[in-house]
Amino acid sequence: MVSSTQQFERIRKRKATTNGKRNKRERRALGTPKFAVHPAGYDPNAADAKKS
């Protein structure tokens, strides 16, 4: 049988890990800005320009 202390330490660690995953997932979703890949005035003759 596992001791009460050991059991609660494991439970606390598991919960902390889960909360961390949730926080990181939410921060990733909020942290991605929308930006134009080829903004206005981009040189169409550039090597990485979109093919028309």
PDBQT receptor file of N, H, CA, C and O in Angstrom, charges set to zero:
ATOM      1  N   MET A   1       0.843  -1.179   0.000  1.00  0.00    +0.000 N 
ATOM      2  CA  MET A   1       0.000   0.000   0.000  1.00  0.00    +0.000 C 
ATOM      3  C   MET A   1       0.896   1.253   0.000  1.00  0.00    +0.000 C 
ATOM      4  O   MET A   1       1.904   1.310   0.704  1.00  0.00    +0.000 OA
ATOM      5  N   VAL A   2       0.508   2.241  -0.797  1.00  0.00    +0.000 N 
ATOM      6  H   VAL A   2      -0.311   2.194  -1.369  1.00  0.00    +0.000 HD
ATOM      7  CA  VAL A   2       1.284   3.478  -0.914  1.00  0.00    +0.000 C 
ATOM      8  C   VAL A   2       0.914   4.412   0.229  1.00  0.00    +0.000 C 
ATOM      9  O   VAL A   2      -0.244   4.474   0.643  1.00  0.00    +0.000 OA
ATOM     10  N   SER A   3       1.916   5.144   0.739  1.00  0.00    +0.000 N 
ATOM     11  H   SER A   3       2.856   5.093   0.403  1.00  0.00    +0.000 HD
ATOM     12  CA  SER A   3       1.648   6.076   1.837  1.00  0.00    +0.000 C 
ATOM     13  C   SER A   3       0.808   7.252   1.331  1.00  0.00    +0.000 C 
ATOM     14  O   SER A   3       0.817   7.589   0.147  1.00  0.00    +0.000 OA
ATOM     15  N   SER A   4       0.087   7.857   2.266  1.00  0.00    +0.000 N 
ATOM     16  H   SER A   4       0.079   7.583   3.228  1.00  0.00    +0.000 HD
ATOM     17  CA  SER A   4      -0.776   8.985   1.934  1.00  0.00    +0.000 C 
ATOM     18  C   SER A   4       0.034  10.145   1.352  1.00  0.00    +0.000 C 
ATOM     19  O   SER A   4      -0.393  10.775   0.384  1.00  0.00    +0.000 OA
ATOM     20  N   THR A   5       1.188  10.428   1.931  1.00  0.00    +0.000 N 
ATOM     21  H   THR A   5       1.535   9.916   2.717  1.00  0.00    +0.000 HD
ATOM     22  CA  THR A   5       2.032  11.532   1.459  1.00  0.00    +0.000 C 
ATOM     23  C   THR A   5       2.482  11.302   0.027  1.00  0.00    +0.000 C 
ATOM     24  O   THR A   5       2.401  12.194  -0.818  1.00  0.00    +0.000 OA
ATOM     25  N   GLN A   6       2.956  10.095  -0.232  1.00  0.00    +0.000 N 
ATOM     26  H   GLN A   6       3.022   9.371   0.454  1.00  0.00    +0.000 HD
ATOM     27  CA  GLN A   6       3.443   9.755  -1.565  1.00  0.00    +0.000 C 
ATOM     28  C   GLN A   6       2.311   9.878  -2.587  1.00  0.00    +0.000 C 
ATOM     29  O   GLN A   6       2.504  10.397  -3.686  1.00  0.00    +0.000 OA
ATOM     30  N   GLN A   7       1.151   9.401  -2.212  1.00  0.00    +0.000 N 
ATOM     31  H   GLN A   7       0.994   8.980  -1.319  1.00  0.00    +0.000 HD
ATOM     32  CA  GLN A   7      -0.006   9.440  -3.102  1.00  0.00    +0.000 C 
ATOM     33  C   GLN A   7      -0.372  10.892  -3.444  1.00  0.00    +0.000 C 
ATOM     34  O   GLN A   7      -0.593  11.219  -4.610  1.00  0.00    +0.000 OA
ATOM     35  N   PHE A   8      -0.435  11.760  -2.426  1.00  0.00    +0.000 N 
ATOM     36  H   PHE A   8      -0.255  11.495  -1.479  1.00  0.00    +0.000 HD
ATOM     37  CA  PHE A   8      -0.820  13.140  -2.666  1.00  0.00    +0.000 C 
ATOM     38  C   PHE A   8       0.248  13.911  -3.435  1.00  0.00    +0.000 C 
ATOM     39  O   PHE A   8      -0.074  14.805  -4.217  1.00  0.00    +0.000 OA
ATOM     40  N   GLU A   9       1.523  13.568  -3.217  1.00  0.00    +0.000 N 
ATOM     41  H   GLU A   9       1.785  12.841  -2.581  1.00  0.00    +0.000 HD
ATOM     42  CA  GLU A   9       2.580  14.218  -3.996  1.00  0.00    +0.000 C 
ATOM     43  C   GLU A   9       2.419  13.903  -5.475  1.00  0.00    +0.000 C 
ATOM     44  O   GLU A   9       2.571  14.781  -6.324  1.00  0.00    +0.000 OA
ATOM     45  N   ARG A  10       2.112  12.654  -5.777  1.00  0.00    +0.000 N 
ATOM     46  H   ARG A  10       1.989  11.941  -5.087  1.00  0.00    +0.000 HD
ATOM     47  CA  ARG A  10       1.925  12.263  -7.179  1.00  0.00    +0.000 C 
ATOM     48  C   ARG A  10       0.719  12.961  -7.784  1.00  0.00    +0.000 C 
ATOM     49  O   ARG A  10       0.768  13.439  -8.917  1.00  0.00    +0.000 OA
ATOM     50  N   ILE A  11      -0.375  13.016  -7.009  1.00  0.00    +0.000 N 
ATOM     51  H   ILE A  11      -0.415  12.628  -6.088  1.00  0.00    +0.000 HD
ATOM     52  CA  ILE A  11      -1.595  13.674  -7.495  1.00  0.00    +0.000 C 
ATOM     53  C   ILE A  11      -1.314  15.153  -7.759  1.00  0.00    +0.000 C 
ATOM     54  O   ILE A  11      -1.715  15.688  -8.793  1.00  0.00    +0.000 OA
ATOM     55  N   ARG A  12      -0.620  15.816  -6.821  1.00  0.00    +0.000 N 
ATOM     56  H   ARG A  12      -0.294  15.381  -5.981  1.00  0.00    +0.000 HD
ATOM     57  CA  ARG A  12      -0.294  17.242  -6.984  1.00  0.00    +0.000 C 
ATOM     58  C   ARG A  12       0.566  17.465  -8.225  1.00  0.00    +0.000 C 
ATOM     59  O   ARG A  12       0.332  18.399  -8.991  1.00  0.00    +0.000 OA
ATOM     60  N   LYS A  13       1.556  16.608  -8.418  1.00  0.00    +0.000 N 
ATOM     61  H   LYS A  13       1.747  15.849  -7.796  1.00  0.00    +0.000 HD
ATOM     62  CA  LYS A  13       2.434  16.745  -9.587  1.00  0.00    +0.000 C 
ATOM     63  C   LYS A  13       1.648  16.555 -10.877  1.00  0.00    +0.000 C 
ATOM     64  O   LYS A  13       1.833  17.306 -11.835  1.00  0.00    +0.000 OA
ATOM     65  N   ARG A  14       0.774  15.558 -10.904  1.00  0.00    +0.000 N 
ATOM     66  H   ARG A  14       0.624  14.948 -10.126  1.00  0.00    +0.000 HD
ATOM     67  CA  ARG A  14      -0.035  15.308 -12.104  1.00  0.00    +0.000 C 
ATOM     68  C   ARG A  14      -0.919  16.502 -12.429  1.00  0.00    +0.000 C 
ATOM     69  O   ARG A  14      -1.033  16.902 -13.588  1.00  0.00    +0.000 OA
ATOM     70  N   LYS A  15      -1.542  17.069 -11.405  1.00  0.00    +0.000 N 
ATOM     71  H   LYS A  15      -1.449  16.745 -10.464  1.00  0.00    +0.000 HD
ATOM     72  CA  LYS A  15      -2.423  18.228 -11.611  1.00  0.00    +0.000 C 
ATOM     73  C   LYS A  15      -1.629  19.436 -12.100  1.00  0.00    +0.000 C 
ATOM     74  O   LYS A  15      -2.091  20.164 -12.979  1.00  0.00    +0.000 OA
ATOM     75  N   ALA A  16      -0.444  19.656 -11.540  1.00  0.00    +0.000 N 
ATOM     76  H   ALA A  16      -0.069  19.065 -10.825  1.00  0.00    +0.000 HD
ATOM     77  CA  ALA A  16       0.391  20.786 -11.962  1.00  0.00    +0.000 C 
ATOM     78  C   ALA A  16       0.788  20.639 -13.427  1.00  0.00    +0.000 C 
ATOM     79  O   ALA A  16       0.780  21.612 -14.181  1.00  0.00    +0.000 OA
ATOM     80  N   THR A  17       1.133  19.426 -13.820  1.00  0.00    +0.000 N 
ATOM     81  H   THR A  17       1.140  18.636 -13.207  1.00  0.00    +0.000 HD
ATOM     82  CA  THR A  17       1.510  19.159 -15.208  1.00  0.00    +0.000 C 
ATOM     83  C   THR A  17       0.345  19.431 -16.135  1.00  0.00    +0.000 C 
ATOM     84  O   THR A  17       0.510  20.057 -17.182  1.00  0.00    +0.000 OA
ATOM     85  N   THR A  18      -0.836  18.963 -15.753  1.00  0.00    +0.000 N 
ATOM     86  H   THR A  18      -0.970  18.454 -14.903  1.00  0.00    +0.000 HD
ATOM     87  CA  THR A  18      -2.028  19.155 -16.573  1.00  0.00    +0.000 C 
ATOM     88  C   THR A  18      -2.346  20.629 -16.722  1.00  0.00    +0.000 C 
ATOM     89  O   THR A  18      -2.649  21.088 -17.823  1.00  0.00    +0.000 OA
ATOM     90  N   ASN A  19      -2.282  21.384 -15.618  1.00  0.00    +0.000 N 
ATOM     91  H   ASN A  19      -2.037  21.011 -14.723  1.00  0.00    +0.000 HD
ATOM     92  CA  ASN A  19      -2.545  22.821 -15.672  1.00  0.00    +0.000 C 
ATOM     93  C   ASN A  19      -1.525  23.517 -16.561  1.00  0.00    +0.000 C 
ATOM     94  O   ASN A  19      -1.879  24.420 -17.319  1.00  0.00    +0.000 OA
ATOM     95  N   GLY A  20      -0.283  23.114 -16.479  1.00  0.00    +0.000 N 
ATOM     96  H   GLY A  20       0.005  22.381 -15.863  1.00  0.00    +0.000 HD
ATOM     97  CA  GLY A  20       0.749  23.706 -17.317  1.00  0.00    +0.000 C 
ATOM     98  C   GLY A  20       0.473  23.467 -18.789  1.00  0.00    +0.000 C 
ATOM     99  O   GLY A  20       0.655  24.373 -19.603  1.00  0.00    +0.000 OA
ATOM    100  N   LYS A  21       0.039  22.275 -19.147  1.00  0.00    +0.000 N 
ATOM    101  H   LYS A  21      -0.109  21.539 -18.486  1.00  0.00    +0.000 HD
ATOM    102  CA  LYS A  21      -0.270  21.958 -20.542  1.00  0.00    +0.000 C 
ATOM    103  C   LYS A  21      -1.402  22.843 -21.044  1.00  0.00    +0.000 C 
ATOM    104  O   LYS A  21      -1.348  23.366 -22.157  1.00  0.00    +0.000 OA
ATOM    105  N   ARG A  22      -2.428  23.005 -20.212  1.00  0.00    +0.000 N 
ATOM    106  H   ARG A  22      -2.472  22.580 -19.307  1.00  0.00    +0.000 HD
ATOM    107  CA  ARG A  22      -3.584  23.821 -20.608  1.00  0.00    +0.000 C 
ATOM    108  C   ARG A  22      -3.161  25.273 -20.813  1.00  0.00    +0.000 C 
ATOM    109  O   ARG A  22      -3.552  25.910 -21.790  1.00  0.00    +0.000 OA
ATOM    110  N   ASN A  23      -2.345  25.797 -19.865  1.00  0.00    +0.000 N 
ATOM    111  H   ASN A  23      -2.027  25.279 -19.071  1.00  0.00    +0.000 HD
ATOM    112  CA  ASN A  23      -1.878  27.181 -19.978  1.00  0.00    +0.000 C 
ATOM    113  C   ASN A  23      -1.047  27.382 -21.241  1.00  0.00    +0.000 C 
ATOM    114  O   ASN A  23      -1.221  28.368 -21.958  1.00  0.00    +0.000 OA
ATOM    115  N   LYS A  24      -0.144  26.440 -21.507  1.00  0.00    +0.000 N 
ATOM    116  H   LYS A  24      -0.004  25.639 -20.925  1.00  0.00    +0.000 HD
ATOM    117  CA  LYS A  24       0.699  26.564 -22.679  1.00  0.00    +0.000 C 
ATOM    118  C   LYS A  24      -0.123  26.523 -23.961  1.00  0.00    +0.000 C 
ATOM    119  O   LYS A  24       0.151  27.269 -24.901  1.00  0.00    +0.000 OA
ATOM    120  N   ARG A  25      -1.127  25.656 -24.001  1.00  0.00    +0.000 N 
ATOM    121  H   ARG A  25      -1.350  25.050 -23.237  1.00  0.00    +0.000 HD
ATOM    122  CA  ARG A  25      -1.992  25.536 -25.178  1.00  0.00    +0.000 C 
ATOM    123  C   ARG A  25      -2.736  26.849 -25.419  1.00  0.00    +0.000 C 
ATOM    124  O   ARG A  25      -2.831  27.318 -26.553  1.00  0.00    +0.000 OA
ATOM    125  N   GLU A  26      -3.267  27.445 -24.328  1.00  0.00    +0.000 N 
ATOM    126  H   GLU A  26      -3.190  27.064 -23.406  1.00  0.00    +0.000 HD
ATOM    127  CA  GLU A  26      -3.995  28.711 -24.466  1.00  0.00    +0.000 C 
ATOM    128  C   GLU A  26      -3.063  29.830 -24.892  1.00  0.00    +0.000 C 
ATOM    129  O   GLU A  26      -3.435  30.657 -25.725  1.00  0.00    +0.000 OA
ATOM    130  N   ARG A  27      -1.860  29.873 -24.337  1.00  0.00    +0.000 N 
ATOM    131  H   ARG A  27      -1.559  29.201 -23.660  1.00  0.00    +0.000 HD
ATOM    132  CA  ARG A  27      -0.908  30.922 -24.722  1.00  0.00    +0.000 C 
ATOM    133  C   ARG A  27      -0.498  30.794 -26.181  1.00  0.00    +0.000 C 
ATOM    134  O   ARG A  27      -0.340  31.799 -26.873  1.00  0.00    +0.000 OA
ATOM    135  N   ARG A  28      -0.323  29.555 -26.653  1.00  0.00    +0.000 N 
ATOM    136  H   ARG A  28      -0.451  28.738 -26.090  1.00  0.00    +0.000 HD
ATOM    137  CA  ARG A  28       0.025  29.348 -28.064  1.00  0.00    +0.000 C 
ATOM    138  C   ARG A  28      -1.078  29.874 -28.968  1.00  0.00    +0.000 C 
ATOM    139  O   ARG A  28      -0.803  30.524 -29.977  1.00  0.00    +0.000 OA
ATOM    140  N   ALA A  29      -2.336  29.593 -28.605  1.00  0.00    +0.000 N 
ATOM    141  H   ALA A  29      -2.559  29.066 -27.785  1.00  0.00    +0.000 HD
ATOM    142  CA  ALA A  29      -3.464  30.017 -29.432  1.00  0.00    +0.000 C 
ATOM    143  C   ALA A  29      -3.575  31.540 -29.466  1.00  0.00    +0.000 C 
ATOM    144  O   ALA A  29      -3.916  32.114 -30.500  1.00  0.00    +0.000 OA
ATOM    145  N   LEU A  30      -3.287  32.198 -28.335  1.00  0.00    +0.000 N 
ATOM    146  H   LEU A  30      -3.010  31.732 -27.495  1.00  0.00    +0.000 HD
ATOM    147  CA  LEU A  30      -3.403  33.658 -28.274  1.00  0.00    +0.000 C 
ATOM    148  C   LEU A  30      -2.188  34.353 -28.885  1.00  0.00    +0.000 C 
ATOM    149  O   LEU A  30      -2.285  35.502 -29.316  1.00  0.00    +0.000 OA
ATOM    150  N   GLY A  31      -1.065  33.678 -28.924  1.00  0.00    +0.000 N 
ATOM    151  H   GLY A  31      -0.986  32.744 -28.574  1.00  0.00    +0.000 HD
ATOM    152  CA  GLY A  31       0.182  34.330 -29.289  1.00  0.00    +0.000 C 
ATOM    153  C   GLY A  31       0.525  34.348 -30.760  1.00  0.00    +0.000 C 
ATOM    154  O   GLY A  31       1.603  34.818 -31.121  1.00  0.00    +0.000 OA
ATOM    155  N   THR A  32      -0.345  33.856 -31.624  1.00  0.00    +0.000 N 
ATOM    156  H   THR A  32      -1.221  33.474 -31.331  1.00  0.00    +0.000 HD
ATOM    157  CA  THR A  32      -0.020  33.812 -33.046  1.00  0.00    +0.000 C 
ATOM    158  C   THR A  32      -0.673  34.986 -33.761  1.00  0.00    +0.000 C 
ATOM    159  O   THR A  32      -1.890  34.984 -33.943  1.00  0.00    +0.000 OA
ATOM    160  N   PRO A  33       0.097  35.987 -34.171  1.00  0.00    +0.000 N 
ATOM    161  CA  PRO A  33      -0.491  37.141 -34.849  1.00  0.00    +0.000 C 
ATOM    162  C   PRO A  33      -0.816  36.834 -36.310  1.00  0.00    +0.000 C 
ATOM    163  O   PRO A  33      -0.202  35.961 -36.924  1.00  0.00    +0.000 OA
ATOM    164  N   LYS A  34      -1.774  37.554 -36.848  1.00  0.00    +0.000 N 
ATOM    165  H   LYS A  34      -2.272  38.263 -36.349  1.00  0.00    +0.000 HD
ATOM    166  CA  LYS A  34      -2.088  37.438 -38.267  1.00  0.00    +0.000 C 
ATOM    167  C   LYS A  34      -1.196  38.441 -39.000  1.00  0.00    +0.000 C 
ATOM    168  O   LYS A  34      -1.153  39.614 -38.629  1.00  0.00    +0.000 OA
ATOM    169  N   PHE A  35      -0.497  37.998 -40.017  1.00  0.00    +0.000 N 
ATOM    170  H   PHE A  35      -0.532  37.045 -40.318  1.00  0.00    +0.000 HD
ATOM    171  CA  PHE A  35       0.347  38.915 -40.769  1.00  0.00    +0.000 C 
ATOM    172  C   PHE A  35       0.344  38.511 -42.237  1.00  0.00    +0.000 C 
ATOM    173  O   PHE A  35       0.192  37.336 -42.573  1.00  0.00    +0.000 OA
ATOM    174  N   ALA A  36       0.512  39.500 -43.102  1.00  0.00    +0.000 N 
ATOM    175  H   ALA A  36       0.636  40.455 -42.830  1.00  0.00    +0.000 HD
ATOM    176  CA  ALA A  36       0.504  39.264 -44.542  1.00  0.00    +0.000 C 
ATOM    177  C   ALA A  36       1.824  38.615 -44.953  1.00  0.00    +0.000 C 
ATOM    178  O   ALA A  36       2.898  39.061 -44.548  1.00  0.00    +0.000 OA
ATOM    179  N   VAL A  37       1.735  37.575 -45.749  1.00  0.00    +0.000 N 
ATOM    180  H   VAL A  37       0.862  37.213 -46.079  1.00  0.00    +0.000 HD
ATOM    181  CA  VAL A  37       2.940  36.904 -46.214  1.00  0.00    +0.000 C 
ATOM    182  C   VAL A  37       3.600  37.753 -47.293  1.00  0.00    +0.000 C 
ATOM    183  O   VAL A  37       4.821  37.916 -47.296  1.00  0.00    +0.000 OA
ATOM    184  N   HIS A  38       2.806  38.293 -48.204  1.00  0.00    +0.000 N 
ATOM    185  H   HIS A  38       1.815  38.161 -48.202  1.00  0.00    +0.000 HD
ATOM    186  CA  HIS A  38       3.314  39.177 -49.255  1.00  0.00    +0.000 C 
ATOM    187  C   HIS A  38       2.579  40.509 -49.133  1.00  0.00    +0.000 C 
ATOM    188  O   HIS A  38       1.541  40.694 -49.767  1.00  0.00    +0.000 OA
ATOM    189  N   PRO A  39       3.100  41.444 -48.327  1.00  0.00    +0.000 N 
ATOM    190  CA  PRO A  39       2.421  42.726 -48.142  1.00  0.00    +0.000 C 
ATOM    191  C   PRO A  39       2.397  43.559 -49.422  1.00  0.00    +0.000 C 
ATOM    192  O   PRO A  39       3.122  43.262 -50.371  1.00  0.00    +0.000 OA
ATOM    193  N   ALA A  40       1.568  44.596 -49.446  1.00  0.00    +0.000 N 
ATOM    194  H   ALA A  40       0.980  44.837 -48.674  1.00  0.00    +0.000 HD
ATOM    195  CA  ALA A  40       1.471  45.488 -50.599  1.00  0.00    +0.000 C 
ATOM    196  C   ALA A  40       2.840  46.107 -50.874  1.00  0.00    +0.000 C 
ATOM    197  O   ALA A  40       3.562  46.468 -49.944  1.00  0.00    +0.000 OA
ATOM    198  N   GLY A  41       3.190  46.228 -52.146  1.00  0.00    +0.000 N 
ATOM    199  H   GLY A  41       2.604  45.935 -52.902  1.00  0.00    +0.000 HD
ATOM    200  CA  GLY A  41       4.482  46.784 -52.510  1.00  0.00    +0.000 C 
ATOM    201  C   GLY A  41       5.575  45.734 -52.580  1.00  0.00    +0.000 C 
ATOM    202  O   GLY A  41       6.744  46.072 -52.761  1.00  0.00    +0.000 OA
ATOM    203  N   TYR A  42       5.215  44.463 -52.439  1.00  0.00    +0.000 N 
ATOM    204  H   TYR A  42       4.265  44.187 -52.292  1.00  0.00    +0.000 HD
ATOM    205  CA  TYR A  42       6.200  43.382 -52.514  1.00  0.00    +0.000 C 
ATOM    206  C   TYR A  42       6.659  43.218 -53.956  1.00  0.00    +0.000 C 
ATOM    207  O   TYR A  42       5.844  43.289 -54.876  1.00  0.00    +0.000 OA
ATOM    208  N   ASP A  43       7.939  43.002 -54.160  1.00  0.00    +0.000 N 
ATOM    209  H   ASP A  43       8.600  42.944 -53.412  1.00  0.00    +0.000 HD
ATOM    210  CA  ASP A  43       8.502  42.883 -55.506  1.00  0.00    +0.000 C 
ATOM    211  C   ASP A  43       8.055  41.574 -56.163  1.00  0.00    +0.000 C 
ATOM    212  O   ASP A  43       8.428  40.497 -55.697  1.00  0.00    +0.000 OA
ATOM    213  N   PRO A  44       7.262  41.648 -57.239  1.00  0.00    +0.000 N 
ATOM    214  CA  PRO A  44       6.799  40.405 -57.899  1.00  0.00    +0.000 C 
ATOM    215  C   PRO A  44       7.922  39.633 -58.594  1.00  0.00    +0.000 C 
ATOM    216  O   PRO A  44       7.748  38.462 -58.931  1.00  0.00    +0.000 OA
ATOM    217  N   ASN A  45       9.071  40.278 -58.810  1.00  0.00    +0.000 N 
ATOM    218  H   ASN A  45       9.213  41.229 -58.536  1.00  0.00    +0.000 HD
ATOM    219  CA  ASN A  45      10.210  39.598 -59.459  1.00  0.00    +0.000 C 
ATOM    220  C   ASN A  45      11.149  38.956 -58.443  1.00  0.00    +0.000 C 
ATOM    221  O   ASN A  45      12.160  38.369 -58.829  1.00  0.00    +0.000 OA
ATOM    222  N   ALA A  46      10.836  39.056 -57.158  1.00  0.00    +0.000 N 
ATOM    223  H   ALA A  46      10.015  39.532 -56.845  1.00  0.00    +0.000 HD
ATOM    224  CA  ALA A  46      11.689  38.466 -56.138  1.00  0.00    +0.000 C 
ATOM    225  C   ALA A  46      11.685  36.947 -56.254  1.00  0.00    +0.000 C 
ATOM    226  O   ALA A  46      10.745  36.362 -56.793  1.00  0.00    +0.000 OA
ATOM    227  N   ALA A  47      12.735  36.313 -55.748  1.00  0.00    +0.000 N 
ATOM    228  H   ALA A  47      13.498  36.788 -55.310  1.00  0.00    +0.000 HD
ATOM    229  CA  ALA A  47      12.902  34.858 -55.875  1.00  0.00    +0.000 C 
ATOM    230  C   ALA A  47      11.768  34.094 -55.192  1.00  0.00    +0.000 C 
ATOM    231  O   ALA A  47      11.363  33.035 -55.672  1.00  0.00    +0.000 OA
ATOM    232  N   ASP A  48      11.254  34.618 -54.080  1.00  0.00    +0.000 N 
ATOM    233  H   ASP A  48      11.584  35.478 -53.691  1.00  0.00    +0.000 HD
ATOM    234  CA  ASP A  48      10.215  33.884 -53.347  1.00  0.00    +0.000 C 
ATOM    235  C   ASP A  48       8.807  34.443 -53.591  1.00  0.00    +0.000 C 
ATOM    236  O   ASP A  48       7.897  34.198 -52.799  1.00  0.00    +0.000 OA
ATOM    237  N   ALA A  49       8.630  35.183 -54.671  1.00  0.00    +0.000 N 
ATOM    238  H   ALA A  49       9.370  35.382 -55.315  1.00  0.00    +0.000 HD
ATOM    239  CA  ALA A  49       7.311  35.757 -54.974  1.00  0.00    +0.000 C 
ATOM    240  C   ALA A  49       6.334  34.667 -55.400  1.00  0.00    +0.000 C 
ATOM    241  O   ALA A  49       6.725  33.612 -55.901  1.00  0.00    +0.000 OA
ATOM    242  N   LYS A  50       5.028  34.959 -55.181  1.00  0.00    +0.000 N 
ATOM    243  H   LYS A  50       4.710  35.816 -54.775  1.00  0.00    +0.000 HD
ATOM    244  CA  LYS A  50       3.994  34.007 -55.583  1.00  0.00    +0.000 C 
ATOM    245  C   LYS A  50       3.944  33.919 -57.103  1.00  0.00    +0.000 C 
ATOM    246  O   LYS A  50       4.050  34.930 -57.797  1.00  0.00    +0.000 OA
ATOM    247  N   LYS A  51       3.784  32.717 -57.604  1.00  0.00    +0.000 N 
ATOM    248  H   LYS A  51       3.698  31.896 -57.039  1.00  0.00    +0.000 HD
ATOM    249  CA  LYS A  51       3.649  32.532 -59.064  1.00  0.00    +0.000 C 
ATOM    250  C   LYS A  51       2.232  32.931 -59.469  1.00  0.00    +0.000 C 
ATOM    251  O   LYS A  51       1.255  32.554 -58.823  1.00  0.00    +0.000 OA
ATOM    252  N   SER A  52       2.144  33.693 -60.542  1.00  0.00    +0.000 N 
ATOM    253  H   SER A  52       2.938  33.999 -61.067  1.00  0.00    +0.000 HD
ATOM    254  CA  SER A  52       0.806  34.143 -60.968  1.00  0.00    +0.000 C 
ATOM    255  C   SER A  52       0.240  33.273 -62.073  1.00  0.00    +0.000 C 
ATOM    256  O   SER A  52      -0.872  33.516 -62.541  1.00  0.00    +0.000 OA
TER     257      SER A  52
